[in-house]
mmCIF file of C-alpha atoms in Angstrom:
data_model
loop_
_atom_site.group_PDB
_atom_site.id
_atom_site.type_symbol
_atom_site.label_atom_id
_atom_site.label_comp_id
_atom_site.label_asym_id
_atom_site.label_seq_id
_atom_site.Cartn_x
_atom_site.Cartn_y
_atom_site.Cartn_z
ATOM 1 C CA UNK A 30 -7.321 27.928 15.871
ATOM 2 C CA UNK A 31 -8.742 24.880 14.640
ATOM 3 C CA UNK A 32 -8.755 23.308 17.562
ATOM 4 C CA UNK A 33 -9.703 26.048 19.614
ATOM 5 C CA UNK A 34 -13.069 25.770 17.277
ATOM 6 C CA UNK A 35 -13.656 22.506 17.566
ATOM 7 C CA UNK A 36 -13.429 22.550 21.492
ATOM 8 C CA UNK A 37 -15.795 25.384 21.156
ATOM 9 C CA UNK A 38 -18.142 23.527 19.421
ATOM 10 C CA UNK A 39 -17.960 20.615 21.423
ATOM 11 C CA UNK A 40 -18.608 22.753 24.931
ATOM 12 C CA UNK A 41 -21.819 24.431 23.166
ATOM 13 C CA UNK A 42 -23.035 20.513 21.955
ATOM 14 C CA UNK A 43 -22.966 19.513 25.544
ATOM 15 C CA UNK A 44 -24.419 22.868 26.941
ATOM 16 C CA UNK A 45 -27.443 22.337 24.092
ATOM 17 C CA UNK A 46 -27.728 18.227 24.965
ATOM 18 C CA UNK A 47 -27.677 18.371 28.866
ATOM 19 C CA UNK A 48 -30.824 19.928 29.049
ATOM 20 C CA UNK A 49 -32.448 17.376 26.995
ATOM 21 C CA UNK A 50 -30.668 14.373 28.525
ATOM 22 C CA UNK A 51 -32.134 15.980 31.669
ATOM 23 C CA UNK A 52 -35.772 16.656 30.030
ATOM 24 C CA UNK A 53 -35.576 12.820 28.647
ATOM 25 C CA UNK A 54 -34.418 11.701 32.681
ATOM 26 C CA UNK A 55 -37.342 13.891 34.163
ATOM 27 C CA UNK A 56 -39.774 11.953 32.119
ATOM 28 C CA UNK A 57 -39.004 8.713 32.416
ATOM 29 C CA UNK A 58 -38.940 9.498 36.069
ATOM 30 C CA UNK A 59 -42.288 10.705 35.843
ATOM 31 C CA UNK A 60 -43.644 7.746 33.936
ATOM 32 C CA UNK A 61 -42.511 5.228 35.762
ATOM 33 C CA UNK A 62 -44.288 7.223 38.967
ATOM 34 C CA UNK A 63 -47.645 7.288 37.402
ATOM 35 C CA UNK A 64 -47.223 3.472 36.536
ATOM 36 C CA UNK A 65 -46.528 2.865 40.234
ATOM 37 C CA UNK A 66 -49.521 4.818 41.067
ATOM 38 C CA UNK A 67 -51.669 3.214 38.447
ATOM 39 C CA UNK A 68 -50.928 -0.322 39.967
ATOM 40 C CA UNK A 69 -50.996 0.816 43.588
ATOM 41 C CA UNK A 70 -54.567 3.100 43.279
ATOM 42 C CA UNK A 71 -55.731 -0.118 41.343
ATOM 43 C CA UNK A 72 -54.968 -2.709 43.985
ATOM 44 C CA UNK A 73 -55.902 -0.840 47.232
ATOM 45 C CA UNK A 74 -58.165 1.939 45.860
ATOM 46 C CA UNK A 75 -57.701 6.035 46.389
ATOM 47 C CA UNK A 76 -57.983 6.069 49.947
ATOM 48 C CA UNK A 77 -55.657 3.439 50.371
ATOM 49 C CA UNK A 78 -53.339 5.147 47.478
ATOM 50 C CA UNK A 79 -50.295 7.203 49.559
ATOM 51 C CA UNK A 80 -46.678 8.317 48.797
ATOM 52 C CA UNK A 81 -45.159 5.560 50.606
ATOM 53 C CA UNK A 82 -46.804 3.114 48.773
ATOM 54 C CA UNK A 83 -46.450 4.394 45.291
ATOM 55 C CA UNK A 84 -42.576 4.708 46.479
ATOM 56 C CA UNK A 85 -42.314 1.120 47.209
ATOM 57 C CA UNK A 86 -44.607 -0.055 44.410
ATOM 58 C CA UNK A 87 -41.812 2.661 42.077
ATOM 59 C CA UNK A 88 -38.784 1.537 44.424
ATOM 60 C CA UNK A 89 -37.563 4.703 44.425
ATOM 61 C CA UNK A 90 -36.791 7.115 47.186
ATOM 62 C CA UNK A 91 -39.871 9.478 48.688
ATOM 63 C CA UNK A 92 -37.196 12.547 47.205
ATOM 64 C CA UNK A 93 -37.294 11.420 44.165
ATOM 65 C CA UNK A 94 -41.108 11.103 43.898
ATOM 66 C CA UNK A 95 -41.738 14.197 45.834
ATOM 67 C CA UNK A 96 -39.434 15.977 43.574
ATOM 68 C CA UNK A 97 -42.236 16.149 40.908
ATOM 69 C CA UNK A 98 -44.875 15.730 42.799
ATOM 70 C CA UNK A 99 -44.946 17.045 46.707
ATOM 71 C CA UNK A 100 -48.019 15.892 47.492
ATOM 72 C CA UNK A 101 -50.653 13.250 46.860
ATOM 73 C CA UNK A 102 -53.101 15.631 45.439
ATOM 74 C CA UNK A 103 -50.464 16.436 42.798
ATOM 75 C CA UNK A 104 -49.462 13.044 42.170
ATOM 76 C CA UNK A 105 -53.226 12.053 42.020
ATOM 77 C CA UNK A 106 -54.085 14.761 39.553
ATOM 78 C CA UNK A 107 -51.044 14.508 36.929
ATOM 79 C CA UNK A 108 -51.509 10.414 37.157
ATOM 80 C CA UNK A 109 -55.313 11.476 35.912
ATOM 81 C CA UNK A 110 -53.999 13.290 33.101
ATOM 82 C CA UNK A 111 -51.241 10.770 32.292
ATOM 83 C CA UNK A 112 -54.296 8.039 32.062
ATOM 84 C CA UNK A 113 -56.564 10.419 30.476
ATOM 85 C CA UNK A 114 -53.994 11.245 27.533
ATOM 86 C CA UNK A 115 -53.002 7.575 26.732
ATOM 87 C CA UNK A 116 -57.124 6.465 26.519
ATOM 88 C CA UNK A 117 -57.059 9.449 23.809
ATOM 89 C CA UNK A 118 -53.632 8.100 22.275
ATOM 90 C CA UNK A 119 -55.147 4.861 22.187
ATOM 91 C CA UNK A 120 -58.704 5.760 20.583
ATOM 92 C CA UNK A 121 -56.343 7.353 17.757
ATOM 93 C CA UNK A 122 -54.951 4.423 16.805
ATOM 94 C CA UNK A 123 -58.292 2.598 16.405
ATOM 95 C CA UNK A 124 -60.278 5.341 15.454
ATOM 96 C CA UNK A 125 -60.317 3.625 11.645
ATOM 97 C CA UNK A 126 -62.053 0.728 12.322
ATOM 98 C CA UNK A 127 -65.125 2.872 13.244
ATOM 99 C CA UNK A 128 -64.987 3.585 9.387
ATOM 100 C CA UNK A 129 -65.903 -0.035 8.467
ATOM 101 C CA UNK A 130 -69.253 0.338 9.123
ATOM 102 C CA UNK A 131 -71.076 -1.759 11.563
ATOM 103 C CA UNK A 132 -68.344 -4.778 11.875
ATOM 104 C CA UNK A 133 -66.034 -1.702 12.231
ATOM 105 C CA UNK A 134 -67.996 -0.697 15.183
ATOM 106 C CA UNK A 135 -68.314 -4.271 17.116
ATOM 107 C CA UNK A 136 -64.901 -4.677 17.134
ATOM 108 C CA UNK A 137 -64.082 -1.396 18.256
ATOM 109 C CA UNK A 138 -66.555 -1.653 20.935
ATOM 110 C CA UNK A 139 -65.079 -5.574 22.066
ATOM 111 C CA UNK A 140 -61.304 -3.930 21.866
ATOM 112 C CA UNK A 141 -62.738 -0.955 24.107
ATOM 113 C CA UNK A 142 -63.795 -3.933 26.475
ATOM 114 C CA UNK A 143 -61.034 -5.647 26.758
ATOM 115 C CA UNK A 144 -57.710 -2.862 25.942
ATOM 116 C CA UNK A 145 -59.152 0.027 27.699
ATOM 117 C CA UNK A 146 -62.075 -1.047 30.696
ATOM 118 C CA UNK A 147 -60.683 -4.671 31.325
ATOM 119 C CA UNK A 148 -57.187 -3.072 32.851
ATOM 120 C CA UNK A 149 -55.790 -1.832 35.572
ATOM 121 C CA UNK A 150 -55.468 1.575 34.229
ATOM 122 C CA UNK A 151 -59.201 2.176 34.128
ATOM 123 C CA UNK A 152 -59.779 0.458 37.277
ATOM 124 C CA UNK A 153 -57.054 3.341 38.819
ATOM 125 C CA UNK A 154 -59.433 5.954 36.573
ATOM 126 C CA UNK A 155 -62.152 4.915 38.465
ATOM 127 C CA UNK A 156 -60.426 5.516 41.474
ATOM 128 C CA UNK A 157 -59.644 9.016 40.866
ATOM 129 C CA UNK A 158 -62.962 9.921 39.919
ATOM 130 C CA UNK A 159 -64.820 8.595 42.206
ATOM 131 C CA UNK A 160 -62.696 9.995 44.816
ATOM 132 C CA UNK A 161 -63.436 13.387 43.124
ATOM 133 C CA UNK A 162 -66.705 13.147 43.464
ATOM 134 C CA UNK A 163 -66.627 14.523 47.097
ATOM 135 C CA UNK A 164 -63.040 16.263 46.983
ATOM 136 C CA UNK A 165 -63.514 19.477 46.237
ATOM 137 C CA UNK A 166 -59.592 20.278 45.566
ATOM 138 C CA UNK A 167 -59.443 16.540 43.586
ATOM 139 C CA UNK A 168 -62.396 18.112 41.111
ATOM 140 C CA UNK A 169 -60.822 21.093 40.679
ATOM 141 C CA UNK A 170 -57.535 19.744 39.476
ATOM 142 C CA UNK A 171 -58.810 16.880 37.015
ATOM 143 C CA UNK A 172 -61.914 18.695 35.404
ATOM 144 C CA UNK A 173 -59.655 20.372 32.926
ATOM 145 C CA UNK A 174 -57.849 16.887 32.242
ATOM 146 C CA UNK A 175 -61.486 15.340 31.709
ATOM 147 C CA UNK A 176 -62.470 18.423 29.008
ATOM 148 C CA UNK A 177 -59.235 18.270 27.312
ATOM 149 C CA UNK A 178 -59.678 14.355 27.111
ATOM 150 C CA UNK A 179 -63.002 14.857 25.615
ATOM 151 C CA UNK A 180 -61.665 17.806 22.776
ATOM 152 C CA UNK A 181 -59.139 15.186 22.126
ATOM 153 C CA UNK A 182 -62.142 12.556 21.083
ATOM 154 C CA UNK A 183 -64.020 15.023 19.644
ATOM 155 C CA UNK A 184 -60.778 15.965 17.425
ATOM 156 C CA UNK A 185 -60.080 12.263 16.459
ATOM 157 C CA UNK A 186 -63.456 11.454 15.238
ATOM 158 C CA UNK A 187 -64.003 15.234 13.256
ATOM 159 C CA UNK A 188 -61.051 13.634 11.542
ATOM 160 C CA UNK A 189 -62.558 10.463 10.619
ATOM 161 C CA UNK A 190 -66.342 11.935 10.162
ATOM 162 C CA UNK A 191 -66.053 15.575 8.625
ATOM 163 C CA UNK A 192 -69.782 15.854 8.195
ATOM 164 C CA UNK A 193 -71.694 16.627 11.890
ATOM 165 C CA UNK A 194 -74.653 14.043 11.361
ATOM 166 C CA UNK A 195 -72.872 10.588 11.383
ATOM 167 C CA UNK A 196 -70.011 12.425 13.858
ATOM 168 C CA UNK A 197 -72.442 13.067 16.223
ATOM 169 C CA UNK A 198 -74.793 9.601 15.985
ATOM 170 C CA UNK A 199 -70.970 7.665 16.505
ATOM 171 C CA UNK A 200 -69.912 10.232 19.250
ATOM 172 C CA UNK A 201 -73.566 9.383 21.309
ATOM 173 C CA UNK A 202 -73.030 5.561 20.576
ATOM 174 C CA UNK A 203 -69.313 5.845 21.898
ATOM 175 C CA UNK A 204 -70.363 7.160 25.249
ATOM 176 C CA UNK A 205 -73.648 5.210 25.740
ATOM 177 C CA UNK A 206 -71.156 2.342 25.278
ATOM 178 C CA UNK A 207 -68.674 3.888 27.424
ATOM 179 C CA UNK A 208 -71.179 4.191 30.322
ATOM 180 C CA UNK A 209 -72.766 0.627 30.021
ATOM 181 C CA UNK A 210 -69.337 -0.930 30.090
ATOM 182 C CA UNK A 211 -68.297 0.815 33.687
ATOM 183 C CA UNK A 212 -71.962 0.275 34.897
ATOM 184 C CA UNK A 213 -70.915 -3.208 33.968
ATOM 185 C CA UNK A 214 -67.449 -3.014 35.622
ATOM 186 C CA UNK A 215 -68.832 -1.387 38.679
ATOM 187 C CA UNK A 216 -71.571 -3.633 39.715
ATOM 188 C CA UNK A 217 -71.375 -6.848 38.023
ATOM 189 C CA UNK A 218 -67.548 -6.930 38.191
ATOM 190 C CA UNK A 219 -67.931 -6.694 42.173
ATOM 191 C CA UNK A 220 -70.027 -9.599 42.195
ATOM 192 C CA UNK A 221 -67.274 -11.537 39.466
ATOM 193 C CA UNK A 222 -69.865 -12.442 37.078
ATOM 194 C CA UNK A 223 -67.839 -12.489 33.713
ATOM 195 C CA UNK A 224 -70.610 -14.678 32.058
ATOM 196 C CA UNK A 225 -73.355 -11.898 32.660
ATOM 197 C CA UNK A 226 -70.752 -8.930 31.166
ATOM 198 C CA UNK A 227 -70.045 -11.125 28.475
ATOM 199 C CA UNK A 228 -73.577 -11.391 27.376
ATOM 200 C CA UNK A 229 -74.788 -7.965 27.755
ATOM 201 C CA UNK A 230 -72.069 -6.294 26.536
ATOM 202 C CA UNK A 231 -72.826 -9.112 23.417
ATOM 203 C CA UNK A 232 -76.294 -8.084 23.443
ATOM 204 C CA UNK A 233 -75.419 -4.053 23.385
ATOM 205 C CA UNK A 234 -73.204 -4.681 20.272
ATOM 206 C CA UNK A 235 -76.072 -6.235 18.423
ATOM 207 C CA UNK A 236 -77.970 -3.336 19.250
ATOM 208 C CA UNK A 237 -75.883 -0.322 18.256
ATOM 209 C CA UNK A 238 -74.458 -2.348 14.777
ATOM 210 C CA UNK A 239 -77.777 -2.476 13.662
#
C-alpha cells in the first residue's frame, strides 16, 4: 500500500509540474522571439522587420515562431508590449533617485539617456510606433499597451509622491524630458551629432534641477 501511495503521489507531482515546465518553455520561447525582433526591427526598421528575418536573427524554425505568433501584426504588437513592460520594470527600479531632490533628478534623467533611449530597444519602440502612426490595425493593437504603460508610471511615482502637487510637477518634467530626448534621437541622431545631444540634453538638466 505504501508503495502504491507513493507512486500515486509521484504520477500527480508530474501531472502538477508538466504544465509549468511547459509554461516556463513557452516563455522563454517567447522572450527570446521578441529579442530577435527587437534587434532585427532595430537594424532594418518596421518595414524591413518580417518573420523570416526575426527567424534567422532567433535561429529558430518559422513553426516555432509562428506557433505564438502567426503573423507579423501579432508578433509586432506583443514585442510592443514586451518593450513597453520592461521601460516600466526599469523606471521601478530607479524610481528612488527621483526622491533625492534635484541631483536625484539629473541622474535619473542622464541614466534615462543612456539605459533606456541610447539602446536598441527604444530604437525598435520607435519603430513600432511610428509604423502605427498610419496602420490602422498596428494602432489598434498597441494603444492599450501604451495606456497600461502609462498607469504603470503613474502607479510607480503615486508610490514615491503620495501628495498630487509634486507627483504631478515630476510626472510633466518626466515626459517633457522624455520627448526632448527622442526629438533628440530622431533628428540629431540621423545626422550622428553626439556632441550637440550631449550638450542640450546637458543644458535641459540644468533647467529642470533648478
Amino acid at each position: 500500500m505504501g508503495m502504491t501511495k507513493f507512486d500515486t503521489n509521484q504520477s500527480s507531482y508530474a501531472v502538477q509540474s508538466a504544465p509549468g515546465r511547459q509554461a516556463a518553455k513557452s516563455a522563454e520561447m517567447r522572450r527570446r522571439i521578441y529579442e530577435g525582433a527587437t534587434r532585427v526591427l532595430a537594424e532594418t526598421g518596421y518595414h524591413n522587420t518580417s518573420i523570416n528575418r526575426v527567424v534567422k536573427a532567433c535561429a529558430i524554425t518559422p513553426g516555432a515562431l509562428q506557433h505564438h505568433f502567426p503573423a507579423k501584426l501579432d508578433l509586432m504588437a506583443s514585442t510592443a508590449e514586451f518593450l513597453l513592460s520592461r521601460s516600466v520594470r526599469w523606471f521601478a527600479q530607479i524610481k528612488h533617485e527621483l526622491s533625492r531632490g534635484p541631483e536625484g533628478l539629473r541622474e535619473a534623467l542622464f541614466r534615462s539617456w543612456r539605459e533606456q533611449f541610447r539602446t536598441a530597444e527604444y530604437a525598435a519602440l520607435l519603430e513600432i510606433l511610428f509604423a502605427a502612426r498610419t496602420d490602422l490595425p498596428l494602432k489598434e493593437r498597441i494603444t492599450p499597451a501604451l495606456e497600461d504603460w502609462r498607469t504603470g508610471i503613474e502607479r510607480e511615482l503615486a508610490a514615491l509622491y503620495p501628495d498630487d502637487a509634486p507627483r504631478a510637477e515630476v510626472e510633466v518634467g518626466l515626459t517633457i524630458s522624455r520627448a526632448l530626448m527622442t526629438g533628440l534621437l530622431v533628428h540629431d541622431g540621423l545626422i550622428g551629432d553626439e556632441t550637440r545631444m550631449d550638450d542640450v540634453l546637458a543644458a535641459w538638466n540644468r533647467i529642470v534641477t533648478r
